[in-house]
């Protein structure tokens, strides 16, 4: 895919604080005149949102989970993400394929080589005449100890099928994210999420300025 827009993903275990910051980033970009699409996975299209509610509520094995998330992802990429990037927009996506490696791969123990094949198939063939695999340009990784995340979520919202997992599951998921970050350090930017919201936000803005997503001249955005 020809690089015109920015594809930025937000990742981390449940309760790490990703969702709290996406709109803040979107607003900062809009103030600079960028057109921003805020979306999420699982979900982002009517079909993928239907698959999301199945994934979060129905018991299924790890292969079925993986196929469901990649099926939704394919629809999301074709209908929303790839067209927005071709228009030169910024796409902010709450979770993407790193979550599949972390949750289905590390958390549920599913074969990561199979996930890598599904990733390649699902994320290519998005532009006629090109077999390029589309990956996020930047991944903001909210890194938080699983016990701190669990304490934040306690009583905050009704847990879904994943949030109801024991803290050991989230230790594996957190390690899954650390492995993905180590394998692709140029794409991942780590944030220490065990900080007050304002400190996390300031670090987020620094990263975005450092990568040229936000205008470096606009301090205090
Ligand atoms: N820096 C922070 N310090 C303390 N609590 C936070 C912080 N960021 C978010 N929270 C709270 O933690 C909970 C999970 O945050 P959320 O943004 O929904 O996380 P995620 O999207 O990563 O699951 C929410 O109740 C939110 O208000
Ligand atoms: C994208 C993705 C999410 N998930 C899980 C992680 C989350 O527990 C759940 C929903 O993600 P999320 O939208 O972050 O949940 P919430 O809105 O409750 O914060 O789906 C996977 O297991 N695999 C995936 O590929």
Short mmCIF file of C-alpha atoms and ligand atoms in Angstrom, two decimals:
data_model
loop_
_atom_site.label_atom_id
_atom_site.label_comp_id
_atom_site.label_asym_id
_atom_site.label_seq_id
_atom_site.Cartn_x
_atom_site.Cartn_y
_atom_site.Cartn_z
CA UNK A 1 0.00 0.00 0.00
CA UNK A 2 1.25 3.45 -0.89
CA UNK A 3 2.01 5.36 2.34
CA UNK A 4 -0.08 8.52 2.52
CA UNK A 5 -1.89 8.40 5.83
CA UNK A 6 -0.93 7.23 9.30
CA UNK A 7 -2.15 3.95 10.74
CA UNK A 8 -1.67 4.14 14.53
CA UNK A 9 -2.75 1.41 16.93
CA UNK A 10 -3.29 1.48 20.69
CA UNK A 11 -2.37 -1.71 22.53
CA UNK A 12 -2.08 -3.10 26.04
CA UNK A 13 -3.83 -5.41 28.45
CA UNK A 14 -7.41 -4.67 29.56
CA UNK A 15 -7.42 -1.75 32.00
CA UNK A 16 -4.10 -0.28 30.81
CA UNK A 17 -5.80 3.03 29.91
CA UNK A 18 -5.78 2.98 26.08
CA UNK A 19 -9.37 4.01 25.48
CA UNK A 20 -9.08 6.97 27.87
CA UNK A 21 -6.53 8.58 25.53
CA UNK A 22 -7.70 7.92 21.98
CA UNK A 23 -10.11 10.87 21.75
CA UNK A 24 -7.45 13.18 23.23
CA UNK A 25 -5.06 12.19 20.44
CA UNK A 26 -7.81 12.53 17.82
CA UNK A 27 -8.61 16.06 19.02
CA UNK A 28 -4.94 17.10 18.99
CA UNK A 29 -4.63 15.88 15.38
CA UNK A 30 -7.87 17.57 14.30
CA UNK A 31 -6.63 20.86 15.75
CA UNK A 32 -3.72 20.55 13.32
CA UNK A 33 -6.13 20.09 10.43
CA UNK A 34 -5.83 16.32 10.01
CA UNK A 35 -8.83 14.16 9.19
CA UNK A 36 -8.98 11.38 11.77
CA UNK A 37 -10.82 8.06 11.80
CA UNK A 38 -11.20 6.59 15.28
CA UNK A 39 -12.03 2.90 15.22
CA UNK A 40 -11.54 -0.30 17.18
CA UNK A 41 -10.99 -4.03 17.03
CA UNK A 42 -12.64 -6.37 17.32
CA UNK A 43 -15.18 -4.27 15.41
CA UNK A 44 -15.15 -1.14 13.28
CA UNK A 45 -17.76 -2.25 10.69
CA UNK A 46 -21.30 -3.63 11.14
CA UNK A 47 -20.11 -7.15 10.26
CA UNK A 48 -17.05 -6.95 12.53
CA UNK A 49 -19.12 -5.53 15.40
CA UNK A 50 -21.42 -8.58 15.10
CA UNK A 51 -18.36 -10.83 15.26
CA UNK A 52 -17.09 -8.82 18.26
CA UNK A 53 -20.18 -9.56 20.33
CA UNK A 54 -19.83 -13.28 19.51
CA UNK A 55 -16.16 -13.23 20.47
CA UNK A 56 -16.78 -11.46 23.77
CA UNK A 57 -19.79 -13.54 24.81
CA UNK A 58 -19.65 -17.07 23.32
CA UNK A 59 -17.25 -19.80 24.42
CA UNK A 60 -15.04 -21.04 21.56
CA UNK A 61 -11.64 -22.61 21.08
CA UNK A 62 -8.54 -20.56 20.33
CA UNK A 63 -8.52 -21.38 16.57
CA UNK A 64 -12.15 -20.24 16.25
CA UNK A 65 -11.32 -17.06 18.19
CA UNK A 66 -8.43 -16.38 15.84
CA UNK A 67 -10.51 -16.95 12.70
CA UNK A 68 -13.27 -14.72 14.07
CA UNK A 69 -10.91 -11.82 14.83
CA UNK A 70 -9.14 -12.11 11.47
CA UNK A 71 -12.48 -12.32 9.61
CA UNK A 72 -13.61 -9.09 11.25
CA UNK A 73 -10.20 -7.54 10.58
CA UNK A 74 -10.41 -8.31 6.86
CA UNK A 75 -13.76 -6.53 6.59
CA UNK A 76 -12.49 -3.63 8.71
CA UNK A 77 -9.34 -3.24 6.60
CA UNK A 78 -11.21 -3.33 3.27
CA UNK A 79 -14.12 -1.11 4.31
CA UNK A 80 -12.57 1.42 6.68
CA UNK A 81 -8.81 1.36 7.28
CA UNK A 82 -7.31 0.99 3.78
CA UNK A 83 -9.68 3.54 2.13
CA UNK A 84 -8.96 6.09 4.91
CA UNK A 85 -5.20 5.64 4.45
CA UNK A 86 -5.50 6.07 0.69
CA UNK A 87 -7.33 9.35 1.36
CA UNK A 88 -4.32 10.40 3.47
CA UNK A 89 -6.16 10.34 6.80
CA UNK A 90 -4.95 9.32 10.23
CA UNK A 91 -6.49 6.08 11.50
CA UNK A 92 -6.44 5.58 15.27
CA UNK A 93 -7.37 2.00 16.06
CA UNK A 94 -8.03 0.69 19.59
CA UNK A 95 -6.26 -2.70 19.27
CA UNK A 96 -5.22 -4.61 16.13
CA UNK A 97 -3.22 -7.74 15.29
CA UNK A 98 -0.76 -7.39 18.18
CA UNK A 99 -3.77 -8.10 20.41
CA UNK A 100 -4.33 -11.39 18.56
CA UNK A 101 -0.73 -12.44 19.18
CA UNK A 102 -1.02 -11.36 22.82
CA UNK A 103 -4.48 -12.79 23.64
CA UNK A 104 -4.93 -15.79 21.32
CA UNK A 105 -1.19 -16.50 20.98
CA UNK A 106 0.38 -15.85 24.38
CA UNK A 107 -2.79 -15.82 26.50
CA UNK A 108 -4.56 -18.85 25.06
CA UNK A 109 -1.44 -20.61 23.81
CA UNK A 110 -2.41 -20.74 20.14
CA UNK A 111 0.30 -21.41 17.54
CA UNK A 112 1.93 -18.08 16.70
CA UNK A 113 3.25 -19.38 13.36
CA UNK A 114 -0.37 -19.97 12.26
CA UNK A 115 -1.27 -16.46 13.47
CA UNK A 116 1.61 -15.08 11.40
CA UNK A 117 0.19 -16.81 8.31
CA UNK A 118 -3.29 -15.45 8.99
CA UNK A 119 -1.79 -12.00 9.53
CA UNK A 120 -0.04 -12.09 6.15
CA UNK A 121 -3.12 -13.34 4.28
CA UNK A 122 -5.57 -10.98 5.98
CA UNK A 123 -3.45 -7.85 5.71
CA UNK A 124 -2.44 -8.17 2.04
CA UNK A 125 -4.23 -7.80 -1.30
CA UNK A 126 -5.74 -4.51 -0.18
CA UNK A 127 -4.58 -2.56 -3.20
CA UNK A 128 -4.90 -3.86 -6.75
CA UNK A 129 -1.60 -4.96 -8.22
CA UNK A 130 0.23 -4.95 -4.88
CA UNK A 131 0.92 -7.85 -2.55
CA UNK A 132 2.24 -5.60 0.25
CA UNK A 133 1.19 -6.56 3.79
CA UNK A 134 -0.34 -3.62 5.66
CA UNK A 135 0.96 -3.16 9.22
CA UNK A 136 0.41 -0.24 11.59
CA UNK A 137 2.98 2.52 11.12
CA UNK A 138 3.13 3.17 14.86
CA UNK A 139 1.88 1.16 17.83
CA UNK A 140 1.39 2.89 21.18
CA UNK A 141 1.89 0.19 23.80
CA UNK A 142 0.37 1.02 27.20
CA UNK A 143 2.46 -1.15 29.48
CA UNK A 144 0.96 -1.80 32.92
CA UNK A 145 1.44 -4.58 35.48
CA UNK A 146 -1.55 -6.97 35.35
CA UNK A 147 -2.38 -6.59 39.05
CA UNK A 148 -2.55 -2.77 38.71
CA UNK A 149 -4.78 -3.12 35.62
CA UNK A 150 -7.05 -5.56 37.47
CA UNK A 151 -7.39 -3.13 40.39
CA UNK A 152 -8.37 -0.34 37.96
CA UNK A 153 -11.03 -2.48 36.33
CA UNK A 154 -12.52 -3.77 39.58
CA UNK A 155 -16.02 -2.32 39.73
CA UNK A 156 -15.32 -0.02 36.72
CA UNK A 157 -17.37 -2.11 34.24
CA UNK A 158 -18.98 -5.52 33.84
CA UNK A 159 -16.18 -7.88 32.74
CA UNK A 160 -16.40 -9.52 29.28
CA UNK A 161 -15.16 -13.06 28.56
CA UNK A 162 -11.52 -11.91 28.49
CA UNK A 163 -11.67 -9.42 31.35
CA UNK A 164 -13.07 -12.22 33.52
CA UNK A 165 -9.83 -14.21 33.11
CA UNK A 166 -7.50 -14.63 36.12
CA UNK A 167 -4.45 -12.41 36.54
CA UNK A 168 -2.16 -15.28 35.30
CA UNK A 169 -3.83 -15.02 31.89
CA UNK A 170 -2.97 -11.30 31.76
CA UNK A 171 0.63 -12.01 32.79
CA UNK A 172 0.92 -14.17 29.66
CA UNK A 173 -0.85 -11.54 27.53
CA UNK A 174 1.52 -8.83 28.85
CA UNK A 175 4.49 -11.05 27.96
CA UNK A 176 2.95 -11.53 24.51
CA UNK A 177 2.95 -7.76 23.99
CA UNK A 178 6.54 -7.51 25.25
CA UNK A 179 7.57 -10.20 22.73
CA UNK A 180 5.85 -8.40 19.84
CA UNK A 181 7.49 -5.11 20.85
CA UNK A 182 10.93 -6.74 21.04
CA UNK A 183 10.44 -8.23 17.56
CA UNK A 184 9.52 -4.86 16.01
CA UNK A 185 11.08 -2.08 18.11
CA UNK A 186 10.85 0.50 15.31
CA UNK A 187 7.06 0.27 15.21
CA UNK A 188 6.37 0.03 18.95
CA UNK A 189 6.51 2.98 21.34
CA UNK A 190 6.20 1.90 24.97
CA UNK A 191 4.42 4.06 27.52
CA UNK A 192 4.69 3.44 31.23
CA UNK A 193 0.94 3.38 31.97
CA UNK A 194 1.46 3.27 35.75
CA UNK A 195 1.43 7.07 35.88
CA UNK A 196 -1.28 9.69 36.42
CA UNK A 197 -3.39 10.35 33.31
CA UNK A 198 -1.71 13.73 32.67
CA UNK A 199 1.77 12.15 32.67
CA UNK A 200 0.65 9.40 30.28
CA UNK A 201 -0.92 12.04 28.03
CA UNK A 202 2.25 14.16 28.01
CA UNK A 203 4.36 11.15 27.05
CA UNK A 204 1.86 10.24 24.34
CA UNK A 205 2.10 13.72 22.81
CA UNK A 206 5.93 13.58 22.96
CA UNK A 207 5.92 10.27 21.08
CA UNK A 208 3.56 11.63 18.43
CA UNK A 209 5.71 14.74 17.96
CA UNK A 210 8.87 12.60 17.88
CA UNK A 211 7.41 10.50 15.06
CA UNK A 212 6.24 13.56 13.13
CA UNK A 213 2.57 12.63 13.52
CA UNK A 214 1.95 15.83 15.47
CA UNK A 215 3.68 19.07 14.56
CA UNK A 216 6.75 19.38 16.84
CA UNK A 217 6.30 23.17 16.92
CA UNK A 218 2.91 22.86 18.65
CA UNK A 219 4.02 22.37 22.25
CA UNK A 220 1.30 21.68 24.80
CA UNK A 221 -1.10 20.17 22.26
N1 LIG B 1 -3.54 6.82 34.34
C1 LIG B 1 -4.58 6.30 34.98
N2 LIG B 1 -4.57 6.19 36.33
C2 LIG B 1 -5.60 5.63 36.99
N3 LIG B 1 -6.71 5.13 36.40
C3 LIG B 1 -6.78 5.20 35.06
C4 LIG B 1 -5.73 5.77 34.27
N4 LIG B 1 -6.08 5.69 32.97
C5 LIG B 1 -7.29 5.08 32.93
N5 LIG B 1 -7.72 4.79 34.18
C6 LIG B 1 -8.98 4.11 34.57
O1 LIG B 1 -8.72 2.72 34.41
C7 LIG B 1 -9.86 2.06 33.84
C8 LIG B 1 -9.45 1.42 32.51
O2 LIG B 1 -9.14 2.44 31.56
P1 LIG B 1 -9.46 2.25 30.00
O3 LIG B 1 -9.02 3.50 29.30
O4 LIG B 1 -10.88 1.80 29.81
O5 LIG B 1 -8.45 1.05 29.68
P2 LIG B 1 -8.36 0.09 28.42
O6 LIG B 1 -9.04 0.78 27.27
O7 LIG B 1 -6.88 -0.03 28.20
O8 LIG B 1 -8.99 -1.21 28.84
C9 LIG B 1 -10.94 3.12 33.68
O9 LIG B 1 -11.78 3.07 34.82
C10 LIG B 1 -10.15 4.42 33.64
O10 LIG B 1 -10.92 5.51 34.13
C1 LIG B 2 -8.37 -7.20 18.80
C2 LIG B 2 -8.47 -8.35 19.75
C3 LIG B 2 -9.07 -8.20 21.01
N1 LIG B 2 -9.16 -9.25 21.84
C4 LIG B 2 -9.82 -9.07 23.15
C5 LIG B 2 -9.09 -8.15 24.09
C6 LIG B 2 -10.17 -7.53 24.93
O1 LIG B 2 -10.30 -8.28 26.12
C7 LIG B 2 -11.44 -7.73 24.11
C8 LIG B 2 -12.14 -6.45 23.74
O2 LIG B 2 -11.23 -5.45 23.54
P1 LIG B 2 -11.51 -3.94 23.94
O3 LIG B 2 -12.27 -3.29 22.84
O4 LIG B 2 -10.21 -3.32 24.31
O5 LIG B 2 -12.44 -4.08 25.20
P2 LIG B 2 -13.09 -2.93 26.06
O6 LIG B 2 -13.88 -2.06 25.14
O7 LIG B 2 -13.91 -3.73 27.02
O8 LIG B 2 -11.93 -2.20 26.69
O9 LIG B 2 -11.07 -8.47 22.95
C9 LIG B 2 -8.67 -10.49 21.48
O10 LIG B 2 -8.76 -11.45 22.26
N2 LIG B 2 -8.07 -10.66 20.26
C10 LIG B 2 -7.95 -9.63 19.38
O11 LIG B 2 -7.40 -9.81 18.27
#
